[in-house]
mmCIF file of C-alpha atoms in Angstrom:
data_model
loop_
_atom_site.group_PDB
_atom_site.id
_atom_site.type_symbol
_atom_site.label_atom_id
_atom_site.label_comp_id
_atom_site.label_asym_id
_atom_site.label_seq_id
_atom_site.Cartn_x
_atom_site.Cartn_y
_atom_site.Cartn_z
ATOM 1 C CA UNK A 1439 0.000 0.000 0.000
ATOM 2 C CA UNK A 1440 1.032 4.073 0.046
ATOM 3 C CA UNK A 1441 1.203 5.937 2.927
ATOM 4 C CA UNK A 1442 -0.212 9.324 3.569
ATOM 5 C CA UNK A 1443 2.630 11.130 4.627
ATOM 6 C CA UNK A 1444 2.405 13.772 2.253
ATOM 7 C CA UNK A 1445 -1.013 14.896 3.375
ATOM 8 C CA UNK A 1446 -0.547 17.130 -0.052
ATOM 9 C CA UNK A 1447 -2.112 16.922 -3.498
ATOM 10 C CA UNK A 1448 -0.029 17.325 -6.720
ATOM 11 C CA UNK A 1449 -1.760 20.125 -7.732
ATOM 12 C CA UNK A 1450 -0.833 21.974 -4.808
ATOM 13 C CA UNK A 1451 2.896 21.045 -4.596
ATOM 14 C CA UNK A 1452 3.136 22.016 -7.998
ATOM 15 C CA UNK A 1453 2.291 25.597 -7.248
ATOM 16 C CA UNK A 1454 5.860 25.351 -4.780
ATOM 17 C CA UNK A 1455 7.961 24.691 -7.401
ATOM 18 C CA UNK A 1456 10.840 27.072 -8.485
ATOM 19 C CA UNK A 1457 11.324 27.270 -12.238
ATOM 20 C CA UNK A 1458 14.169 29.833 -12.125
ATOM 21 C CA UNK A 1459 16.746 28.164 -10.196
ATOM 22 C CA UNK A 1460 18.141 24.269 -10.838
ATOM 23 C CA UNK A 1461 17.287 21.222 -8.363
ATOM 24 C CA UNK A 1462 20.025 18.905 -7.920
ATOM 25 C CA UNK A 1463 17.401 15.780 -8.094
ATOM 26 C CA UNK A 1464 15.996 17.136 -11.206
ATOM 27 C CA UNK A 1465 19.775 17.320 -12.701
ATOM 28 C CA UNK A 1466 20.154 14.129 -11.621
ATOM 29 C CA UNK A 1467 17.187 12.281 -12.912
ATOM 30 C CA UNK A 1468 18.105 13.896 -16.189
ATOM 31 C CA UNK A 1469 21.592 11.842 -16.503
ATOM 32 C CA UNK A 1470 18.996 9.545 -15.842
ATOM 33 C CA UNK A 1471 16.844 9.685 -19.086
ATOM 34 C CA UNK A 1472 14.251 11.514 -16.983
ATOM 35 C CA UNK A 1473 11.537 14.149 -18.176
ATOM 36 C CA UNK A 1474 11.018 16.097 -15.061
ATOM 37 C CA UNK A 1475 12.829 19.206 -15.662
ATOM 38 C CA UNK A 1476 12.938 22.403 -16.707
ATOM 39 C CA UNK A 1477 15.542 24.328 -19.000
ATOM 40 C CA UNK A 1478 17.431 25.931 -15.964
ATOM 41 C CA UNK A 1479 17.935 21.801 -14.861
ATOM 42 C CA UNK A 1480 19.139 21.286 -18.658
ATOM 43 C CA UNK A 1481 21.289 24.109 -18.794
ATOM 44 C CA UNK A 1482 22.970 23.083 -15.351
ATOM 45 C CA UNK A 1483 23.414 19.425 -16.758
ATOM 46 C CA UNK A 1484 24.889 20.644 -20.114
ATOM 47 C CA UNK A 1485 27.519 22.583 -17.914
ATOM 48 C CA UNK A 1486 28.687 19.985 -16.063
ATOM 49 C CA UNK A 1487 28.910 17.438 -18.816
ATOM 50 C CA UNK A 1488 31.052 19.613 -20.863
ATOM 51 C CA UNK A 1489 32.758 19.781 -17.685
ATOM 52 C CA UNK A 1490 33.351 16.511 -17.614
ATOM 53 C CA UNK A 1491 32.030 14.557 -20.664
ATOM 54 C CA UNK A 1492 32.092 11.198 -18.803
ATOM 55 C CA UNK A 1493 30.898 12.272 -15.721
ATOM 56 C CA UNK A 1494 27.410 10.903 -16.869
ATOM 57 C CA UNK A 1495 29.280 7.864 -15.614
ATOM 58 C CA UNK A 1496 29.398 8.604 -12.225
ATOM 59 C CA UNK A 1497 25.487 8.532 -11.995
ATOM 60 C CA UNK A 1498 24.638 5.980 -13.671
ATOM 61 C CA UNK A 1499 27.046 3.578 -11.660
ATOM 62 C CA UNK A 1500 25.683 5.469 -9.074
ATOM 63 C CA UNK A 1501 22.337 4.094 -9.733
ATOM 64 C CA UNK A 1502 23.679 0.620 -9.867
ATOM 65 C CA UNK A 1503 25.261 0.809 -6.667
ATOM 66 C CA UNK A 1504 22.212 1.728 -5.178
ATOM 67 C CA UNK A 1505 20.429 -1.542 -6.934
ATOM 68 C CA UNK A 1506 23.734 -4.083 -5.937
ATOM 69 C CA UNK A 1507 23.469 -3.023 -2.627
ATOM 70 C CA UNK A 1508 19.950 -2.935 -1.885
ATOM 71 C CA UNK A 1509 19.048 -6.781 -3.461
ATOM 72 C CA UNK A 1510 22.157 -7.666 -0.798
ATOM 73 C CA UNK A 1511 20.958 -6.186 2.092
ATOM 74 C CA UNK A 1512 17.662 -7.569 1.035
ATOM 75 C CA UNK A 1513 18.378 -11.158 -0.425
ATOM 76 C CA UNK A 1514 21.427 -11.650 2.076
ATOM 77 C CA UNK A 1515 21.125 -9.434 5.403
ATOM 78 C CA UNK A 1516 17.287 -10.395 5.831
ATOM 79 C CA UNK A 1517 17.212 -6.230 5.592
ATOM 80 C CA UNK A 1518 12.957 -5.241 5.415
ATOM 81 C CA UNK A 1519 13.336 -1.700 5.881
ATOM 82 C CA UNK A 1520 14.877 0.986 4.202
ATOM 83 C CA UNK A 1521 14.908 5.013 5.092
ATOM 84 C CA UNK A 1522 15.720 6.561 1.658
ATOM 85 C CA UNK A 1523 16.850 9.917 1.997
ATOM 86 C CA UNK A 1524 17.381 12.935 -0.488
ATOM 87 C CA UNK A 1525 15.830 9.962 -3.016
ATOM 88 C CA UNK A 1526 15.211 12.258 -5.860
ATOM 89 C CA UNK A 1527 12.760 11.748 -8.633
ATOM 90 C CA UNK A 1528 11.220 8.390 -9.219
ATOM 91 C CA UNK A 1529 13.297 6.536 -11.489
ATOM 92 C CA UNK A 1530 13.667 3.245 -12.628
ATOM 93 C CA UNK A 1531 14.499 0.330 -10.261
ATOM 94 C CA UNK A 1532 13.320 2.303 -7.025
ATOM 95 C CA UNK A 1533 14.333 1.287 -3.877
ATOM 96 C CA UNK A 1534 11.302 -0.218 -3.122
ATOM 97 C CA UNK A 1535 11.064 -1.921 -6.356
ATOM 98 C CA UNK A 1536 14.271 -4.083 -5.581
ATOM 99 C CA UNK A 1537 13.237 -4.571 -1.891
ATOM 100 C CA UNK A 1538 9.523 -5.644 -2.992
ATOM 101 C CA UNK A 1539 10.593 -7.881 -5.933
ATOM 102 C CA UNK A 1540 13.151 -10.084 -3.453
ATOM 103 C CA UNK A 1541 11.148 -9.959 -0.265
ATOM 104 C CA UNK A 1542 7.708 -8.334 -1.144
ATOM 105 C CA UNK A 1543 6.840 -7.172 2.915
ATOM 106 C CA UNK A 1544 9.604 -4.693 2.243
ATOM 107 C CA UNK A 1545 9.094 -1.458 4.219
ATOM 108 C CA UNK A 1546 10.487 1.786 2.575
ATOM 109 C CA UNK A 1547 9.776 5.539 3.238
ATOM 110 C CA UNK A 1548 11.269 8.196 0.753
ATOM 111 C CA UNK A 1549 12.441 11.155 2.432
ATOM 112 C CA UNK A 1550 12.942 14.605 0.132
ATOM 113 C CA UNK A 1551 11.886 18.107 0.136
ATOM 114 C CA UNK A 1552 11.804 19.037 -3.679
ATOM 115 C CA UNK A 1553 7.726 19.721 -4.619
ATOM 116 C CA UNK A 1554 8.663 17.873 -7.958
ATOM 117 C CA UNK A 1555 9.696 15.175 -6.097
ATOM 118 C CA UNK A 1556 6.917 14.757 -3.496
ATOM 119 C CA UNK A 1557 4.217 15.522 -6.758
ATOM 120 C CA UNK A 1558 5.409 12.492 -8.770
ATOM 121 C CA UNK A 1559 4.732 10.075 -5.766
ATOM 122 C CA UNK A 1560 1.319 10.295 -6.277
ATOM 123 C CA UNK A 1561 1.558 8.457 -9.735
ATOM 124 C CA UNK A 1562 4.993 6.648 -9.864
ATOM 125 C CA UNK A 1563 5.646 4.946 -6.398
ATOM 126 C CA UNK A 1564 2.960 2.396 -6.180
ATOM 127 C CA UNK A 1565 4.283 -0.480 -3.756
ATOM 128 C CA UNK A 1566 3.056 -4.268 -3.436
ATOM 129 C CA UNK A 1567 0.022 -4.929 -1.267
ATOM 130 C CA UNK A 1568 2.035 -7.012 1.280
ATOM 131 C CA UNK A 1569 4.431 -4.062 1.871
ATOM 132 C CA UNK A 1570 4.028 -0.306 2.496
ATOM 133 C CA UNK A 1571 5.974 2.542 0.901
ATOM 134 C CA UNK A 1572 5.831 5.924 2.556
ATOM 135 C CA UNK A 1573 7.303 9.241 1.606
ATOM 136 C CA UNK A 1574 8.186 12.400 3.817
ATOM 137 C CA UNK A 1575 8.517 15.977 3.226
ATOM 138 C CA UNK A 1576 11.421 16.838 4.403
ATOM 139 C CA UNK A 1577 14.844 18.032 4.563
ATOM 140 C CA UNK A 1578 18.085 15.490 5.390
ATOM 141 C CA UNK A 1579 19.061 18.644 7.800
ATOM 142 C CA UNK A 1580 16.026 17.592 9.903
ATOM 143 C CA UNK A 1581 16.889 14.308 11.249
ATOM 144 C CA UNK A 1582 14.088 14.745 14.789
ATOM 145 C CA UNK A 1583 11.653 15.238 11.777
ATOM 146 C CA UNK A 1584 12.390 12.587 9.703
ATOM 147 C CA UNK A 1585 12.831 10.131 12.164
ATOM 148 C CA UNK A 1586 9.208 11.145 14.028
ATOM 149 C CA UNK A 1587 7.540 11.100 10.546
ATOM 150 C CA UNK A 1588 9.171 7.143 9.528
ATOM 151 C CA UNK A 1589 8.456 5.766 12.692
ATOM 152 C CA UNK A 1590 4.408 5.843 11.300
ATOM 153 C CA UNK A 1591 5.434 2.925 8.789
ATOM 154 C CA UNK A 1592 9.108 1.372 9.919
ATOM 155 C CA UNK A 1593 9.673 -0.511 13.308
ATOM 156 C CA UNK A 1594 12.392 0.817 14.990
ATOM 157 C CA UNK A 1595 12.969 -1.948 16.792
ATOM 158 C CA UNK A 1596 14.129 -3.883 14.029
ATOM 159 C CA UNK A 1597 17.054 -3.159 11.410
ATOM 160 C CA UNK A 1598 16.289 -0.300 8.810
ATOM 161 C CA UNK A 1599 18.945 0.111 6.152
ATOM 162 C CA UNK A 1600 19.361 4.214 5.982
ATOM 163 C CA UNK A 1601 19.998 5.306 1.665
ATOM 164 C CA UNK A 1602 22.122 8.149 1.697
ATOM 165 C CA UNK A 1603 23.072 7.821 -2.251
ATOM 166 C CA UNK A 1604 24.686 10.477 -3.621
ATOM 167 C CA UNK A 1605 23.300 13.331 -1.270
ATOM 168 C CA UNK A 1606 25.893 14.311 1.565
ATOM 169 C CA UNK A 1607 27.409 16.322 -0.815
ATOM 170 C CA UNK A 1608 24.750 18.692 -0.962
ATOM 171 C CA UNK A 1609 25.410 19.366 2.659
ATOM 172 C CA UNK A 1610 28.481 21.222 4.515
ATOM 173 C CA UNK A 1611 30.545 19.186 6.931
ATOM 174 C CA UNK A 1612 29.339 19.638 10.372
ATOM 175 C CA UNK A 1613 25.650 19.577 9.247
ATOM 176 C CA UNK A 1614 26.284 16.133 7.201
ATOM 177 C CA UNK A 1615 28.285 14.833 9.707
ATOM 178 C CA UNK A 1616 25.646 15.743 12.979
ATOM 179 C CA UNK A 1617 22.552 14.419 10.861
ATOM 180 C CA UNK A 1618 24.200 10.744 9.966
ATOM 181 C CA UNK A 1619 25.143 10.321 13.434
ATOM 182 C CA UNK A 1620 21.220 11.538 14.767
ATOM 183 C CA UNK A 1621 20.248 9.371 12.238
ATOM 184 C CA UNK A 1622 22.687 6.420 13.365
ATOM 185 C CA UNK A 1623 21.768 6.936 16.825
ATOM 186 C CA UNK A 1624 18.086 5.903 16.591
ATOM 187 C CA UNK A 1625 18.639 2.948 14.619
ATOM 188 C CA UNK A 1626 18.473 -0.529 16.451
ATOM 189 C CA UNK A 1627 21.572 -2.946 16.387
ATOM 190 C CA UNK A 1628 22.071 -4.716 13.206
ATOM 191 C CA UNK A 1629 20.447 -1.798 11.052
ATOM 192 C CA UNK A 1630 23.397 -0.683 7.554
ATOM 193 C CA UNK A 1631 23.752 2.977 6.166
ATOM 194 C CA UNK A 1632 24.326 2.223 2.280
ATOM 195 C CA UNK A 1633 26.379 5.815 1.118
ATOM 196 C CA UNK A 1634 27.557 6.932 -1.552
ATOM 197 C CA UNK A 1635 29.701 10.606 -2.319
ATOM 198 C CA UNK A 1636 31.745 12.649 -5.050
ATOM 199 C CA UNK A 1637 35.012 13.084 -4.272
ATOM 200 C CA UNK A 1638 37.814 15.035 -6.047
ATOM 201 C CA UNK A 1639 40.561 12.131 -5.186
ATOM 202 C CA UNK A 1640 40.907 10.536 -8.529
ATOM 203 C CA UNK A 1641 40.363 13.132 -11.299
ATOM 204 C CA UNK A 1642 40.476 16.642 -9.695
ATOM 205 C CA UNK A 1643 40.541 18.566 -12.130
ATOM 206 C CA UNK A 1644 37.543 17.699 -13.867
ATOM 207 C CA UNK A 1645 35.143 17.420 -10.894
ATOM 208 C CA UNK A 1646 36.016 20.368 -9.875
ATOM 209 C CA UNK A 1647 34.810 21.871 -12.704
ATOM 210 C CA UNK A 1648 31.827 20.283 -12.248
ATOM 211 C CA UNK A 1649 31.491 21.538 -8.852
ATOM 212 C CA UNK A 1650 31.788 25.336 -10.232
ATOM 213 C CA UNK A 1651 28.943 24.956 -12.559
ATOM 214 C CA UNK A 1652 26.806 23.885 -9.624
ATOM 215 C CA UNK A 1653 28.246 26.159 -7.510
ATOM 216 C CA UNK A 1654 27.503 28.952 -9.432
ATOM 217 C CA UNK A 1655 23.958 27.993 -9.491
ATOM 218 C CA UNK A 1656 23.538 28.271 -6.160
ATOM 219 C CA UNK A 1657 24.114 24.450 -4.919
ATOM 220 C CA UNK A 1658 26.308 23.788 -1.831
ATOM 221 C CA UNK A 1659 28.621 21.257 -3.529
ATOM 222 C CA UNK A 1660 31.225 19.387 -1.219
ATOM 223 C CA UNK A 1661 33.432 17.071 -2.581
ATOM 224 C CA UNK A 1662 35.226 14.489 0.554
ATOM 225 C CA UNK A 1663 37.938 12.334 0.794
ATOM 226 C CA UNK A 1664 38.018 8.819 1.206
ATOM 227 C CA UNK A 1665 38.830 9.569 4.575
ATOM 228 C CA UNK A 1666 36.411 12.070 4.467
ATOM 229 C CA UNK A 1667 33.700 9.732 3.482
ATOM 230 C CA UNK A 1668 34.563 6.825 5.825
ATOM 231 C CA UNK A 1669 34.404 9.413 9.068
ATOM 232 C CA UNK A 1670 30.410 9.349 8.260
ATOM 233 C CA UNK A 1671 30.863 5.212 9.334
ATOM 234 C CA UNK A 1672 33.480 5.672 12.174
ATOM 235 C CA UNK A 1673 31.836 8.808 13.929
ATOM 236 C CA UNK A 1674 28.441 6.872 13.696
ATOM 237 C CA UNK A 1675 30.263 3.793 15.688
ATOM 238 C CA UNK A 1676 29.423 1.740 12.408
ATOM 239 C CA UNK A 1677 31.626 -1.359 11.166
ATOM 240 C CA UNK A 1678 32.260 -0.807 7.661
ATOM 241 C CA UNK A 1679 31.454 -3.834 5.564
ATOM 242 C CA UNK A 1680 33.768 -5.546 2.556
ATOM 243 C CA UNK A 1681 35.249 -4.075 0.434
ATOM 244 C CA UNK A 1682 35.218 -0.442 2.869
ATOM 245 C CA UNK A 1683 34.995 2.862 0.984
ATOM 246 C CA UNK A 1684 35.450 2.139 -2.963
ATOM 247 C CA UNK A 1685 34.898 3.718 -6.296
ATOM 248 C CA UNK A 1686 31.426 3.220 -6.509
ATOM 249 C CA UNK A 1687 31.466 0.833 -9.665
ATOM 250 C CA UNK A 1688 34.111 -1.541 -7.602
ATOM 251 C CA UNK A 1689 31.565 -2.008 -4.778
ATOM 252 C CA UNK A 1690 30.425 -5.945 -5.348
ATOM 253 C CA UNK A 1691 30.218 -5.531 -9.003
ATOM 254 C CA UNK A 1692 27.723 -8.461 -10.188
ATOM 255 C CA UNK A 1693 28.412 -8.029 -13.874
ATOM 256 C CA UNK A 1694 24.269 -7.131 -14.019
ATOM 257 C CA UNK A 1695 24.933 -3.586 -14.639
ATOM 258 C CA UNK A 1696 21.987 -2.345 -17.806
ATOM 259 C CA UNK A 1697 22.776 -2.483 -21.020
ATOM 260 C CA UNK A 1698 22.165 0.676 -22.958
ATOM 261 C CA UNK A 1699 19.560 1.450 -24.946
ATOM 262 C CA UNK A 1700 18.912 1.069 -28.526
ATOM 263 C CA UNK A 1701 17.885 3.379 -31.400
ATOM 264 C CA UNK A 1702 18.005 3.950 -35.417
ATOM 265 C CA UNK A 1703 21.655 6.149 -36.040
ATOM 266 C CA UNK A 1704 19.228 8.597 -37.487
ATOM 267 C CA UNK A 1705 17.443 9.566 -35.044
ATOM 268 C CA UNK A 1706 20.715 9.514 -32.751
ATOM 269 C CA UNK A 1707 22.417 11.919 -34.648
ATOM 270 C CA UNK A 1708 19.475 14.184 -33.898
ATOM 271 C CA UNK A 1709 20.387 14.042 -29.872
ATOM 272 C CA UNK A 1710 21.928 16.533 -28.083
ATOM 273 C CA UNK A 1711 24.760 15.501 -25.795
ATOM 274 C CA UNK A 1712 22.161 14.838 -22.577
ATOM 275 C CA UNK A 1713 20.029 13.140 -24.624
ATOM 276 C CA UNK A 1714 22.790 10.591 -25.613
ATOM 277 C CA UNK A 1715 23.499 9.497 -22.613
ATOM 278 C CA UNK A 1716 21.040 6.988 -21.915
ATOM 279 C CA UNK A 1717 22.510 5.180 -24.706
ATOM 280 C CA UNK A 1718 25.557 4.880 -23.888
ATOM 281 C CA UNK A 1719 27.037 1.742 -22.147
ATOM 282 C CA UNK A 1720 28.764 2.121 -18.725
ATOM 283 C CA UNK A 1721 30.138 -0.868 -19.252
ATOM 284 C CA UNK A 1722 32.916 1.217 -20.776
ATOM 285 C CA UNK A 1723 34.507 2.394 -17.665
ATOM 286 C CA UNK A 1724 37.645 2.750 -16.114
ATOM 287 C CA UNK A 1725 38.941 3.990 -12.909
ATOM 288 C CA UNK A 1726 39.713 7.483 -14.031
ATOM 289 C CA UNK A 1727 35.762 7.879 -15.211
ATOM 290 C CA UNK A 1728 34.829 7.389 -11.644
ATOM 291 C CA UNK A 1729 34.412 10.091 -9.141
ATOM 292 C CA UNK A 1730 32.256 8.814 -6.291
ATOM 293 C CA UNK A 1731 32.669 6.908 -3.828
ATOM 294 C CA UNK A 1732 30.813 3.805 -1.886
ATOM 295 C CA UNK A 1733 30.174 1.959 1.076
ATOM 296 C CA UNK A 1734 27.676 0.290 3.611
ATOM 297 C CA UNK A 1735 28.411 0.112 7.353
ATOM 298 C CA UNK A 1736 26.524 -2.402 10.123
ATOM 299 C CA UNK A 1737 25.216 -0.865 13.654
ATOM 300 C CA UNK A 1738 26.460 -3.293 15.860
#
């Protein structure tokens, strides 16, 4: 079933969304072959690809991080609950799609605060009968809030898995760092946080490019060591799981990853460079492409 977290109709979150300025999950969901944008989103998008013309890579392997390690926690922890947070637009292969389709029960609540977002819920995230999928308004920054609100459709007396994919960097240091470890702290023993982050160890120069054209925009954009990004596990008293903080392609790669799509060479040469993306196949990748990294960590 779907909660009623919202308590909001899509007509009326429409009316709160800002047309002039870019959303990260909107930019996002457009590496992603999404619709769900406007042209300040496509303009942002276009400026960090020609920033870094591969960097379409990092999301998409991105994405099937997220997938690997939710069917693990799922098929091999016994994981039935998951607190997805800063989730972005529905996509393909939602979080509670992968849950649902190994152990249909699955619990999951949804947790962002972009009115494009939370107005696509109402026709995209539709969840098995035997399991319940929620979604909250609200900001990562608000941990009392989001943990009050989730507690209305997860247990917290039994292990939730807590998604922080590829949103941390959206948020400065002592804010990312206090939220993960409120979030950490009312989690029961044998609950995982499943993170991933951009980082500016392995190609610097290019992601930092990137960064500027989001910057500019308006975005807070922080890019973290590996060090960086491990201190989210070790100041949450978390055990970090094999293999630790990798590139986000080298976490448990299952050779699974989705094949790109195909179409007539005509109509691909009339594709713009966004456009293209969803064709290509990310099976082409090498270390260099990738700039984020990933991990999961156990609450013992």
């Amino acid at each position: 079933m779907f909660g009623d977290a919202l308590g909001q109709d899509a007509s009326v979150l429409r009316w709160r969304v800002d047309i002039t300025k870019a959303h990260p999950a909107r930019v996002y969901d457009l590496f992603l072959g999404g619709t769900d944008n406007y042209p300040v989103d496509r303009a942002a998008a276009a400026a960090a690809l020609a920033a870094n013309p591969r960097g379409y890579l990092d999301i998409r392997h991105n994405r099937d991080f997220l997938r690997r390690a939710v069917t693990t926690l799922t098929a091999q922890d016994g994981i039935r609950q998951f607190l997805d947070i800063g989730t972005g637009l529905p996509t393909q292969e939602n979080v509670h799609q992968i849950a649902q389709r190994i152990s249909p029960d699955s619990r999951v609540v949804y947790v962002d605060n972009d009115p494009v977002v939370l107005a696509q819920v109402y026709t995209l995230l539709t969840s098995r009968s035997e399991g319940r999928t929620d979604y909250i308004d609200a900001d990562l920054k608000q941990p009392a809030r989001i943990l009050e609100q989730a507690a209305k459709t997860l247990d917290f007396d039994q292990p939730v898995a807590l998604v922080l994919a590829a949103v941390l960097h959206f948020v400065e240091d002592e804010e990312a760092y206090r939220a993960v470890r409120e979030l950490v702290d009312a989690l029961p023993s044998g609950s995982r946080l499943v993170l991933s982050h951009l980082t500016e160890d392995v190609n610097p120069e290019a992601i930092r490019a990137v960064r500027r054209t989001y910057t500019e925009r308006g975005f807070t954009f922080v890019l973290r060591s590996n060090r960086d990004v491990e201190r989210f596990f070790t100041e949450a008293g978390l055990v970090l799981e094999e293999p630790g903080v990798v590139q986000v392609h080298r976490w448990r790669p299952d050779g699974a990853a989705p094949s790109p799509e195909q179409a007539d060479p005509a109509r691909l040469a009339t594709f713009d460079a966004i456009e293209m993306i969803r064709f290509h196949d990310i099976n082409d990748v090498t270390d260099a492409d990738i700039n984020i990294y990933a991990a999961t960590g156990r609450k013992v």
